[in-house]
PDB file of C-alpha atoms in Angstrom:
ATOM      1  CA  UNK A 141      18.233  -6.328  52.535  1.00 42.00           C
ATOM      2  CA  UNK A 142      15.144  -8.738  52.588  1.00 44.00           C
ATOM      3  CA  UNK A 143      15.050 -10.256  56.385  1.00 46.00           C
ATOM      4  CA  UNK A 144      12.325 -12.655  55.628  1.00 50.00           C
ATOM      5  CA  UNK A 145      13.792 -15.495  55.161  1.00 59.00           C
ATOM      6  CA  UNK A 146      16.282 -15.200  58.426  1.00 73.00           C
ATOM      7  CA  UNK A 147      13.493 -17.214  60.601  1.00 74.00           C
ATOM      8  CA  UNK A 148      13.901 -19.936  57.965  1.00 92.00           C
ATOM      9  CA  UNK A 149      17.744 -20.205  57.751  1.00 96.00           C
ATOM     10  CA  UNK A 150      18.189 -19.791  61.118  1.00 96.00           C
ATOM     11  CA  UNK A 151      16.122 -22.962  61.604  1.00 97.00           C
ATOM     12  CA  UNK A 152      17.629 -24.867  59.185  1.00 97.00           C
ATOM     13  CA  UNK A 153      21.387 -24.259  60.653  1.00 97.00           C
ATOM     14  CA  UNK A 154      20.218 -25.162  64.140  1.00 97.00           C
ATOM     15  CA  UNK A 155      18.761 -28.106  62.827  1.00 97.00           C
ATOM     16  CA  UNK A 156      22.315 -29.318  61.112  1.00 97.00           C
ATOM     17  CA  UNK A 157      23.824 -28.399  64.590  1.00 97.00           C
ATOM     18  CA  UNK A 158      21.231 -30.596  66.237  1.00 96.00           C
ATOM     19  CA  UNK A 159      22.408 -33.894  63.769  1.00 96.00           C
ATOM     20  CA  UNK A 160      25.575 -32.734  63.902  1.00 94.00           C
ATOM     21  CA  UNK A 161      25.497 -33.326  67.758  1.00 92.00           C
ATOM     22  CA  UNK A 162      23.128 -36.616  67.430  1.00 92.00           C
ATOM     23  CA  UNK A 163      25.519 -37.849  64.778  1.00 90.00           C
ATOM     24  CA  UNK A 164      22.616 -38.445  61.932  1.00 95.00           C
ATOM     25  CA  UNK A 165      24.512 -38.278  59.041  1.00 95.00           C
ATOM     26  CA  UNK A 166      21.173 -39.027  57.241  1.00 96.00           C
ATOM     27  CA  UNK A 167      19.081 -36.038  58.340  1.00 97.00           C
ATOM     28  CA  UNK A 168      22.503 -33.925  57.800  1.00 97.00           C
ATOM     29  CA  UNK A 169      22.488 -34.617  54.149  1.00 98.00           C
ATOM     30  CA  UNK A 170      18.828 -33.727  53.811  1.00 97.00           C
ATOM     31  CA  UNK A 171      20.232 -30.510  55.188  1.00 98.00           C
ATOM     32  CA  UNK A 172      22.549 -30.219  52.470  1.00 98.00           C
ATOM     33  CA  UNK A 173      21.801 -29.200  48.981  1.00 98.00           C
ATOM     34  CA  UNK A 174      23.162 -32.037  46.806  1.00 98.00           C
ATOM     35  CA  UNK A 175      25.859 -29.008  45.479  1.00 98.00           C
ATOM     36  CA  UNK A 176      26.838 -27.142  48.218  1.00 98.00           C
ATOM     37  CA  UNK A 177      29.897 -25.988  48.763  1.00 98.00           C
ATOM     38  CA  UNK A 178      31.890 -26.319  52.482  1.00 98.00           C
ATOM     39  CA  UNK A 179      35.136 -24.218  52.611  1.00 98.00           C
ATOM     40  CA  UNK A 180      37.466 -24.534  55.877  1.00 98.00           C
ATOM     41  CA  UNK A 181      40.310 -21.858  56.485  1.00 97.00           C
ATOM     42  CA  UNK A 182      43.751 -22.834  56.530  1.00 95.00           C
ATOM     43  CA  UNK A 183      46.566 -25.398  54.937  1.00 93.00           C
ATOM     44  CA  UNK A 184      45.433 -28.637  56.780  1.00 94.00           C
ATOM     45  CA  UNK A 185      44.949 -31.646  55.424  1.00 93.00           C
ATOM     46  CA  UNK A 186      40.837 -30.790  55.591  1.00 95.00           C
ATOM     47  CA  UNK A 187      41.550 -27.398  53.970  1.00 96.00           C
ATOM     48  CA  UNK A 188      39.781 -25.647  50.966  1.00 97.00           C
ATOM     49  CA  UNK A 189      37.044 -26.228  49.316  1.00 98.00           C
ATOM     50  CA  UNK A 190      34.707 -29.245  49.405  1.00 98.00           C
ATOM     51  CA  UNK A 191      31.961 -29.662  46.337  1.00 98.00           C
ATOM     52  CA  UNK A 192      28.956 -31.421  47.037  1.00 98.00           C
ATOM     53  CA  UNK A 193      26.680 -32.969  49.752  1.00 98.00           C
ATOM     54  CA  UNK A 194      28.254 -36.549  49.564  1.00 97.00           C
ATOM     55  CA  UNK A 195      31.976 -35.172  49.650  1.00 98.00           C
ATOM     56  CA  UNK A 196      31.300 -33.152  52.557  1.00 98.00           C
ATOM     57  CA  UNK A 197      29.572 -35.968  54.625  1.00 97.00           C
ATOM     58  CA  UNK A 198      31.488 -39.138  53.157  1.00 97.00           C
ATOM     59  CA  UNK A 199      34.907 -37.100  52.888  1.00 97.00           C
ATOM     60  CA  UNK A 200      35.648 -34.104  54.588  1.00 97.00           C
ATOM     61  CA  UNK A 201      33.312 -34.499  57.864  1.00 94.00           C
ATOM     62  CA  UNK A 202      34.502 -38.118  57.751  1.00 94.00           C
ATOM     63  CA  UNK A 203      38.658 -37.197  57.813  1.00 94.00           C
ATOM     64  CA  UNK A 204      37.633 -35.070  60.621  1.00 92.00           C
ATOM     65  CA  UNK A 205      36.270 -37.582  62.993  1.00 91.00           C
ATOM     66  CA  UNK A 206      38.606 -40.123  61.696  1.00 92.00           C
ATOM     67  CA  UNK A 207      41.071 -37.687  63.782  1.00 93.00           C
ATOM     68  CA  UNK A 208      39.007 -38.193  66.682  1.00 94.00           C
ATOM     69  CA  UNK A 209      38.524 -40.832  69.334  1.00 94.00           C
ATOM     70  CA  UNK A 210      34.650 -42.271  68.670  1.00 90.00           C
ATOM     71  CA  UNK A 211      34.478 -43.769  72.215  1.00 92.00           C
ATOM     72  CA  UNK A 212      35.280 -40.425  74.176  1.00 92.00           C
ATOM     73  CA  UNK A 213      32.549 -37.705  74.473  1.00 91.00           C
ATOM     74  CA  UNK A 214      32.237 -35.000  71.576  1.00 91.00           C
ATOM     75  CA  UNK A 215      30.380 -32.030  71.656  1.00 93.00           C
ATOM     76  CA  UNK A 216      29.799 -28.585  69.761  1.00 94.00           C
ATOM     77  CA  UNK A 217      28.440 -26.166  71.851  1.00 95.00           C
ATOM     78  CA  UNK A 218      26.694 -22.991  69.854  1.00 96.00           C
ATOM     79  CA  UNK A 219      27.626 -19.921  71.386  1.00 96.00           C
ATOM     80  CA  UNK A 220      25.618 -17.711  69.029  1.00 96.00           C
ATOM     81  CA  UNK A 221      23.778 -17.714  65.673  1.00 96.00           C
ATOM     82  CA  UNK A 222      21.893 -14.905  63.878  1.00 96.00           C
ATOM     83  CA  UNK A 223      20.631 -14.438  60.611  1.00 95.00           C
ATOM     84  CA  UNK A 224      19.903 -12.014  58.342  1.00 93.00           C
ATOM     85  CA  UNK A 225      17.853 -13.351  54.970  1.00 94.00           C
ATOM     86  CA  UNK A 226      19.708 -16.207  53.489  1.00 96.00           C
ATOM     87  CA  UNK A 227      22.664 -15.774  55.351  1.00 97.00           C
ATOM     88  CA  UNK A 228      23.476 -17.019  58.917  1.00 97.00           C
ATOM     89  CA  UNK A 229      26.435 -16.641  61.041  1.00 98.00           C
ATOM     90  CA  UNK A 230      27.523 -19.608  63.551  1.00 98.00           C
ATOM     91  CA  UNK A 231      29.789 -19.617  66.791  1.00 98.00           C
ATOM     92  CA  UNK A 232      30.380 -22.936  68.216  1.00 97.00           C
ATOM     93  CA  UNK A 233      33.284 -23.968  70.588  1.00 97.00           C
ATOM     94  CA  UNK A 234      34.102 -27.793  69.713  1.00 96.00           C
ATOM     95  CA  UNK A 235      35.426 -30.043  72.459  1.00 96.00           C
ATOM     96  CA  UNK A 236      36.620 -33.865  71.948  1.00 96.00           C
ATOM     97  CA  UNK A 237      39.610 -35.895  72.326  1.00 96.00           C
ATOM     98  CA  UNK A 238      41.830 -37.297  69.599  1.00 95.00           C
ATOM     99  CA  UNK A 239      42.619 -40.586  68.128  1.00 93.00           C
ATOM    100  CA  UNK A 240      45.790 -39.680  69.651  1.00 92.00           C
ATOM    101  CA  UNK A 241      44.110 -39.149  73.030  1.00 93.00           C
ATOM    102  CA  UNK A 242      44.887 -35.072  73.208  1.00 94.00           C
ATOM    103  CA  UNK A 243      41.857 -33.131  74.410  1.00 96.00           C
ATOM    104  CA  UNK A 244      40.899 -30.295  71.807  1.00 96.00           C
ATOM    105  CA  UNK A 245      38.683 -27.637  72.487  1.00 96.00           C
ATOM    106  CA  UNK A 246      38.484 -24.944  69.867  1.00 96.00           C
ATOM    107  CA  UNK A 247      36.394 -21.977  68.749  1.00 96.00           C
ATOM    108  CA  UNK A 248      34.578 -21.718  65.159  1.00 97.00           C
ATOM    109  CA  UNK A 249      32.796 -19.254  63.163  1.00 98.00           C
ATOM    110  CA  UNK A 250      30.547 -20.260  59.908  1.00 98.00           C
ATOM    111  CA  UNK A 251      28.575 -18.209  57.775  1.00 98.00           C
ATOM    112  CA  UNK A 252      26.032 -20.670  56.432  1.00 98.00           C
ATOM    113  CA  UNK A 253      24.136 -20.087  53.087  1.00 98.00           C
ATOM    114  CA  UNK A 254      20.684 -21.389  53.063  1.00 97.00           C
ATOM    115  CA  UNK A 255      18.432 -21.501  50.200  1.00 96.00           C
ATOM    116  CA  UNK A 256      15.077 -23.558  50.159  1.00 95.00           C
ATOM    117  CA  UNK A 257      15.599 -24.483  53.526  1.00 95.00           C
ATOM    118  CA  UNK A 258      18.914 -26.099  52.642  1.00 97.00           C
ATOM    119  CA  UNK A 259      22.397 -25.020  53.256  1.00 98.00           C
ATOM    120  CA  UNK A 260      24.026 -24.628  50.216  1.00 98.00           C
ATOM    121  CA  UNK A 261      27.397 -22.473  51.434  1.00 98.00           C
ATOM    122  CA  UNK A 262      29.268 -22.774  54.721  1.00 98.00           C
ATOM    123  CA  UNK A 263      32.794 -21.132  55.017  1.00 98.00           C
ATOM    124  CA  UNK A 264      33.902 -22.039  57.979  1.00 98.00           C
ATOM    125  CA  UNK A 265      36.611 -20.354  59.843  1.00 98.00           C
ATOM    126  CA  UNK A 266      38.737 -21.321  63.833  1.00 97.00           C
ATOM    127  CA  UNK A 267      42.178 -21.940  65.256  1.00 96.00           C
ATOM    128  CA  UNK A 268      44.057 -23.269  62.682  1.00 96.00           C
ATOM    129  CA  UNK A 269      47.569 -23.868  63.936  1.00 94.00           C
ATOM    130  CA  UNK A 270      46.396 -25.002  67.399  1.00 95.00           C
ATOM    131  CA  UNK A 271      43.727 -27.167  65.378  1.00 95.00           C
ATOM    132  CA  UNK A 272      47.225 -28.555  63.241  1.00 94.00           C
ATOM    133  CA  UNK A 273      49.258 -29.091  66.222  1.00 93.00           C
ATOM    134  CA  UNK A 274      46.337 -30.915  68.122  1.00 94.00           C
ATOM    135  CA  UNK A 275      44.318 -32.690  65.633  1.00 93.00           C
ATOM    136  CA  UNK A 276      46.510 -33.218  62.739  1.00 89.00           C
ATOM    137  CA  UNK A 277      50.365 -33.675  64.177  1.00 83.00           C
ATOM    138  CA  UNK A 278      51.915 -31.024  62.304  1.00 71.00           C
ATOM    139  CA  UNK A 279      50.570 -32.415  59.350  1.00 70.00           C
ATOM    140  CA  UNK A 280      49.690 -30.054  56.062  1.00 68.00           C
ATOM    141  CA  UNK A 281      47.368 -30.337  53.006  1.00 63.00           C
ATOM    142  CA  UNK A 282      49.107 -32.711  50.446  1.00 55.00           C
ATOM    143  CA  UNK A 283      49.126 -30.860  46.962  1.00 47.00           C
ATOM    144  CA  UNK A 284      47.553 -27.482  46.384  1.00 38.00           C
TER     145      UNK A 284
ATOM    146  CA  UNK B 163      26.595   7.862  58.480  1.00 44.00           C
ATOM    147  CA  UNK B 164      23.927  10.346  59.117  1.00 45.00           C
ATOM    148  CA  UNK B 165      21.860  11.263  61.803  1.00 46.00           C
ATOM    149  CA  UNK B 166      18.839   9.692  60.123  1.00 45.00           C
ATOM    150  CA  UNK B 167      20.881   6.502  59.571  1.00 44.00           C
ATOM    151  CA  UNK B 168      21.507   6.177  63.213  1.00 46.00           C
ATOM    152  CA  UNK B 169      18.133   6.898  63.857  1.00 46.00           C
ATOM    153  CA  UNK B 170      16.320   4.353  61.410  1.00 45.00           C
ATOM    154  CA  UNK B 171      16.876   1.267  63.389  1.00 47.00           C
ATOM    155  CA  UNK B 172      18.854  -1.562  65.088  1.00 48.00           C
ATOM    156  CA  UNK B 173      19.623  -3.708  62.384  1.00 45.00           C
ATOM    157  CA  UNK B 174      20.452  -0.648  59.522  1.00 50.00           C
ATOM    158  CA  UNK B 175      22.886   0.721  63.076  1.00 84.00           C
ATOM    159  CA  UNK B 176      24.876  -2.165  63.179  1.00 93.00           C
ATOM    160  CA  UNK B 177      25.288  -2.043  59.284  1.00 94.00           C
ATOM    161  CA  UNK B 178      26.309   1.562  59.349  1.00 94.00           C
ATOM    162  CA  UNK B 179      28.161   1.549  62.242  1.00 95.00           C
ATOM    163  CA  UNK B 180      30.566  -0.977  60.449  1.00 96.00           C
ATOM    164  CA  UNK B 181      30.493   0.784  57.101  1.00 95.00           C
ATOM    165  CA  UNK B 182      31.696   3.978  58.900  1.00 95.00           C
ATOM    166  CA  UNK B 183      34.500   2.571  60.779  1.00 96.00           C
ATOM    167  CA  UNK B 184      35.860   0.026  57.693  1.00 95.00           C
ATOM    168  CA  UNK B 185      35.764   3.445  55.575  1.00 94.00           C
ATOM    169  CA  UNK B 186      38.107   5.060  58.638  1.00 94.00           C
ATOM    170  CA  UNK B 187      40.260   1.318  58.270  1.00 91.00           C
ATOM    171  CA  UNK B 188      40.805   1.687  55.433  1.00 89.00           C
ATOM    172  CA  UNK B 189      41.699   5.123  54.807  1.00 90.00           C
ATOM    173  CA  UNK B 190      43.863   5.750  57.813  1.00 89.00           C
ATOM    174  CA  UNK B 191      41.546   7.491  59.221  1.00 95.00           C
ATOM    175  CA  UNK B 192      42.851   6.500  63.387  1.00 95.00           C
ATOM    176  CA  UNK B 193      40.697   9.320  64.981  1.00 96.00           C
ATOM    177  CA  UNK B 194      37.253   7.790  63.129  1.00 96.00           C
ATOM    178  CA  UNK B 195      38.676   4.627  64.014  1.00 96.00           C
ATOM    179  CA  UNK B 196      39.246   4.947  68.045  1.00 97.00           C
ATOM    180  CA  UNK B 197      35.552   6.724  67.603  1.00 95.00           C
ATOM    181  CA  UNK B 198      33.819   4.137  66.447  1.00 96.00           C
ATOM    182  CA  UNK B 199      34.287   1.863  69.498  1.00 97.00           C
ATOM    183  CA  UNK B 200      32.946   2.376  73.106  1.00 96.00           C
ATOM    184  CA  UNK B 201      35.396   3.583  76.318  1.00 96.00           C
ATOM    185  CA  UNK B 202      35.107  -0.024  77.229  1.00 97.00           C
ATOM    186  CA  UNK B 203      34.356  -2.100  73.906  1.00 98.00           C
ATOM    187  CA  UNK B 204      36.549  -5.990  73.874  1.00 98.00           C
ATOM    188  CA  UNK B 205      38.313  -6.876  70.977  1.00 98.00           C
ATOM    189  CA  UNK B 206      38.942 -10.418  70.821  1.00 97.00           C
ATOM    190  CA  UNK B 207      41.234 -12.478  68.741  1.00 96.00           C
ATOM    191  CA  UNK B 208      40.938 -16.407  68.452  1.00 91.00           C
ATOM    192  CA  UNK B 209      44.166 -18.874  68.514  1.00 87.00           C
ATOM    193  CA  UNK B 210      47.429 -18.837  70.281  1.00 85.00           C
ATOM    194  CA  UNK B 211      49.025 -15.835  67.950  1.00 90.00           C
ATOM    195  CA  UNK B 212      51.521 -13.390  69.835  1.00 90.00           C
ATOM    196  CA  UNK B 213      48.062 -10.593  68.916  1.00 91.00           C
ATOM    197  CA  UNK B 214      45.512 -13.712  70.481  1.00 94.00           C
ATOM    198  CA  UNK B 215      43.215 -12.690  73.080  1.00 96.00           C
ATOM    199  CA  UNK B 216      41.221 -10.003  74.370  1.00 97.00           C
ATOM    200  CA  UNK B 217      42.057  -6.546  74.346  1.00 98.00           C
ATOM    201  CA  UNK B 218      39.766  -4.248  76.635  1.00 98.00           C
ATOM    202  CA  UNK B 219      39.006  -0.663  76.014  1.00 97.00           C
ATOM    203  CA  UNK B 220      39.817   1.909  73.342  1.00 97.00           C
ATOM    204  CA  UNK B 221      43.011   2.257  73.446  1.00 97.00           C
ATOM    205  CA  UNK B 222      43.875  -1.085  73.766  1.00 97.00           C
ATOM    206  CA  UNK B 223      42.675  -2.041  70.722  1.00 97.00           C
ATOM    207  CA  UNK B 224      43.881   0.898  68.858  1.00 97.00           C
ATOM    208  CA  UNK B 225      47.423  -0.315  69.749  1.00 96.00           C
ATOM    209  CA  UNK B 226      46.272  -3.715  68.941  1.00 96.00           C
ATOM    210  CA  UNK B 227      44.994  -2.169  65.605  1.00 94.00           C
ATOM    211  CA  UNK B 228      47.835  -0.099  64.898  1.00 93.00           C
ATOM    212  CA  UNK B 229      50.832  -3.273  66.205  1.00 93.00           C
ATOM    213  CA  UNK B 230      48.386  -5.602  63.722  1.00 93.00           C
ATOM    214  CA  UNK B 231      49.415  -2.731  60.596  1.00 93.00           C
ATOM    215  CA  UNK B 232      53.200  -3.137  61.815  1.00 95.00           C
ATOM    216  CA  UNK B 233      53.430  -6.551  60.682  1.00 96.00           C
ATOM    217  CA  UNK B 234      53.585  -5.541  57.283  1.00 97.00           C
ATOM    218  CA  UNK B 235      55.812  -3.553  55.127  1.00 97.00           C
ATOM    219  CA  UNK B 236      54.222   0.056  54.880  1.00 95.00           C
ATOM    220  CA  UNK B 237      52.040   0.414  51.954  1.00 93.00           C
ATOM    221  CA  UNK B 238      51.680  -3.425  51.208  1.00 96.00           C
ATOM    222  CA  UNK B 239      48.620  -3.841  53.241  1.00 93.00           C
ATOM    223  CA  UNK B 240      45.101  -4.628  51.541  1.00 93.00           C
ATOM    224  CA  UNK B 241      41.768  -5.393  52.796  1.00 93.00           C
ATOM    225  CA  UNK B 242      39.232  -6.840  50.239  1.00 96.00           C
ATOM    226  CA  UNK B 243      35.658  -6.402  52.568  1.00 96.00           C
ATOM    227  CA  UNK B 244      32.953  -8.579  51.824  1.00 95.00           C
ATOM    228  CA  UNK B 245      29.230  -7.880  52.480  1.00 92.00           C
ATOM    229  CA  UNK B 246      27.745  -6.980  55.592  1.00 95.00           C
ATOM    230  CA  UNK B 247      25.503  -9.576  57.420  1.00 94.00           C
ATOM    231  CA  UNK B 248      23.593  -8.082  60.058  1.00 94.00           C
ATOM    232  CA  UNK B 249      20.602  -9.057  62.569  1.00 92.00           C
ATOM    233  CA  UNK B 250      19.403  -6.432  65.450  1.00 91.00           C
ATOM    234  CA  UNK B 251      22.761  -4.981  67.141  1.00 93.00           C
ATOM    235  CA  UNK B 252      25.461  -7.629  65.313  1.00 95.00           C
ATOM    236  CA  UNK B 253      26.571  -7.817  62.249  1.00 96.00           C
ATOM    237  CA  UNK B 254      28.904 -10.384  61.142  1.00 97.00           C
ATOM    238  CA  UNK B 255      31.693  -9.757  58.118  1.00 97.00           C
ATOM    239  CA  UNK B 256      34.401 -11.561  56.023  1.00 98.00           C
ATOM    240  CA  UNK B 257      37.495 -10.188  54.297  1.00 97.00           C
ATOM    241  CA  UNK B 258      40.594 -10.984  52.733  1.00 97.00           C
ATOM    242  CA  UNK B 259      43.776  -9.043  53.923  1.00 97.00           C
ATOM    243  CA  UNK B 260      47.013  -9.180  51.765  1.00 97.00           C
ATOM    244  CA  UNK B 261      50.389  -8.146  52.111  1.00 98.00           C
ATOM    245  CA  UNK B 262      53.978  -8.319  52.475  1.00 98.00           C
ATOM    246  CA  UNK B 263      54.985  -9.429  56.352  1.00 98.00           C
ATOM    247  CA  UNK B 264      57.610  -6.990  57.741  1.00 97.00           C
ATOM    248  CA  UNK B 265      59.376 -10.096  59.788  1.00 96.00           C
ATOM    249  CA  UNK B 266      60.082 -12.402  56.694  1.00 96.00           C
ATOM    250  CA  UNK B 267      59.121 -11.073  53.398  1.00 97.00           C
ATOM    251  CA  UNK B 268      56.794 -13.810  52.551  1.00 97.00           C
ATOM    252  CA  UNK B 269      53.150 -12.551  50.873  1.00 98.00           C
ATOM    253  CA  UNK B 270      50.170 -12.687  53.427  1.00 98.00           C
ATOM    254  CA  UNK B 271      47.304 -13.833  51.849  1.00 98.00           C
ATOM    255  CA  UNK B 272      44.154 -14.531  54.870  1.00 98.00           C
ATOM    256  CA  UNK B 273      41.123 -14.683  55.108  1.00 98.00           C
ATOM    257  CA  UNK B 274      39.105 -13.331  58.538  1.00 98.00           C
ATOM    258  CA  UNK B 275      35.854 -13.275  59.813  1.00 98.00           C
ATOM    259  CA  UNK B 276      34.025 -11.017  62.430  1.00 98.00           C
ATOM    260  CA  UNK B 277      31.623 -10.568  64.461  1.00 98.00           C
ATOM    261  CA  UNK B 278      30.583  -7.399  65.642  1.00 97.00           C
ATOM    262  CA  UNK B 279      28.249  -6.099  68.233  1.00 97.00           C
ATOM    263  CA  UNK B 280      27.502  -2.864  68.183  1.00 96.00           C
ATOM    264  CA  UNK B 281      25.297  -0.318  70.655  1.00 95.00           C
ATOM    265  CA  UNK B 282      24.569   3.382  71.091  1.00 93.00           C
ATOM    266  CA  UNK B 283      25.795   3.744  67.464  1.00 94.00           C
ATOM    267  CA  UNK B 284      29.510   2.262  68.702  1.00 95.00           C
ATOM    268  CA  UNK B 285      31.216  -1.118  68.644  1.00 97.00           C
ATOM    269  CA  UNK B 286      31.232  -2.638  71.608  1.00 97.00           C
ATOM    270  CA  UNK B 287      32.703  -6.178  70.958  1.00 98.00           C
ATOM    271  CA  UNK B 288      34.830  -7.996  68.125  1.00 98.00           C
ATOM    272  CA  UNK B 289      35.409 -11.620  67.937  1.00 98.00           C
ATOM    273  CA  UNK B 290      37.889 -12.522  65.008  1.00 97.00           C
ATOM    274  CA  UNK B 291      39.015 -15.296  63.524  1.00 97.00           C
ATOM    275  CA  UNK B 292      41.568 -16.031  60.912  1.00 97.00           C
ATOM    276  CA  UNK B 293      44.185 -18.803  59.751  1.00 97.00           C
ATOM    277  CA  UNK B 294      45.999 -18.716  62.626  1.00 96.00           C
ATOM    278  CA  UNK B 295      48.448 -20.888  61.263  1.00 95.00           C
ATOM    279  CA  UNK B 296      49.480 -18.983  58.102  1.00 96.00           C
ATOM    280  CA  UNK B 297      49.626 -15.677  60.289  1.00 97.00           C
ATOM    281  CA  UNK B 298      51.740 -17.235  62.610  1.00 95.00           C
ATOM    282  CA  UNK B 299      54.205 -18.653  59.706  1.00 95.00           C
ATOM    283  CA  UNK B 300      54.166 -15.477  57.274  1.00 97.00           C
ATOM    284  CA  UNK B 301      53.581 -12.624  59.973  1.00 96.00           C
ATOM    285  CA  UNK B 302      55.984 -13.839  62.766  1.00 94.00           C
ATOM    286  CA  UNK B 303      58.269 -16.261  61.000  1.00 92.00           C
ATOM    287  CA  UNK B 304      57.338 -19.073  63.272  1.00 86.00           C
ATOM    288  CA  UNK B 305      58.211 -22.737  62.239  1.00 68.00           C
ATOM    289  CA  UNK B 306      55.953 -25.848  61.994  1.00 54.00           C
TER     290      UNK B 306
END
């Protein structure tokens, strides 16, 4: 269980949190390895599995805030984050309001997968069925 | 876990600490179990579920343990563990858990994530997260 690269991938998840909050969608996909992989729980419409640096910025991050009102203030607020080697583990509590002017505040966990100072796993886990009520109108994945 | 195991540092503690008690999960093993957490360890589960929140102390979360097991038919309940993440006293884990739910029939198929922090060779907190929204449809037959 090799702990020297934990410094690293720590670093380079608090970095993506730090664009992430600045919205630099630029600096974000520098973060990314052109074929990582971003899985979120659940049977939303954002669900599954999402292959590749430019679907995950251009597509799935994109449907999310597209479900949120730009004007009103966003944030993601990291609770904790350790790491052990290439692996790092993310809690965040995410507060915004909706296109549909709802407030949402929710509470995440992601294991990130860093390699070569990019992140090139994420699974990302919260609240699903508040998350589907609040965000997404009832609404479910279309297809498998 | 051995004596020398307990004694051989924070990080391989938290590691052991959660190998001992997901070997007492998953056998049955409910004295190991209610052992392997402090008099006053939290157990806290994300989401609006009818199990959500934070359970405080031993025996708490043993019932919350053992009422999470009575949501399935006996003998259809499977965990799948993945590997253990750990850094200093937490360690954070993923698994699948699969079943048959006891309220409609319907196969439970969910993924969860952990986070554990553990001390004096004990758990002392949990924070979980799963798909809230499948539990809530397949484990307590609620509509959407």
């Amino acid at each position: 269980m090799s702990r020297s690269g934990g410094a690293t991938t720590k670093d380079t998840v608090l970095s993506f949190f730090q664009c992430l909050q600045q919205g630099d969608t630029d600096k974000m996909r520098a973060l990314l390895a052109p074929e990582a992989t971003w899985w979120l729980s659940g049977e939303l419409p954002t669900s599954g599995t999402w292959s590749g640096r430019n679907d995950i910025l251009d597509e799935f991050l994109a449907a999310m805030f597209a479900r949120l009102d730009a004007e009103a203030p966003a944030s993601q607020t990291l609770r904790r984050l350790f790491a052990d080697g290439n692996l790092a583990l993310a809690e965040w509590t995410s507060t915004a309001t909706t296109s549909t002017q709802q407030e949402y505040e929710n509470d995440y966990a992601a294991v990130f997968r860093v390699e070569s100072g990019r992140i090139v796993e994420v699974r990302e886990y919260f609240d699903t069925g508040y998350a589907q009520r609040v965000m997404f109108n009832g609404a479910h994945r279309v297809g498998s | 876990m051995t004596m020398n195991q307990r004694r051989s540092g924070a990080q391989l503690d938290a590691t052991a600490v959660l190998e001992r008690y997901l070997k007492a999960l998953t056998g049955g093993d409910l004295a190991m179990i209610r052992q392997s957490f402090a008099d006053d360890a939290t157990w806290t589960l994300h989401g609006e579920l009818p199990l959500a929140g934070t359970k405080r102390g031993r025996a708490a979360i043993m019932a919350f343990l053992i009422d999470a097991g009575g949501l399935f038919v006996p003998e259809t309940q499977r965990f799948a563990f993945g590997d253990i993440t750990a850094q200093g006293n937490r360690a954070v884990l993923e698994w699948h858990v699969h079943g048959i739910a006891a309220a409609t029939g319907l196969e439970y198929d969910n993924r969860y994530c952990g986070v554990f922090v553990v001390c004096n060779g004990v758990i002392v907190e949990v924070r979980e997260y799963l798909d809230s929204l499948h539990a809530a449809q397949v484990l307590f037959g609620s509509a959407s």
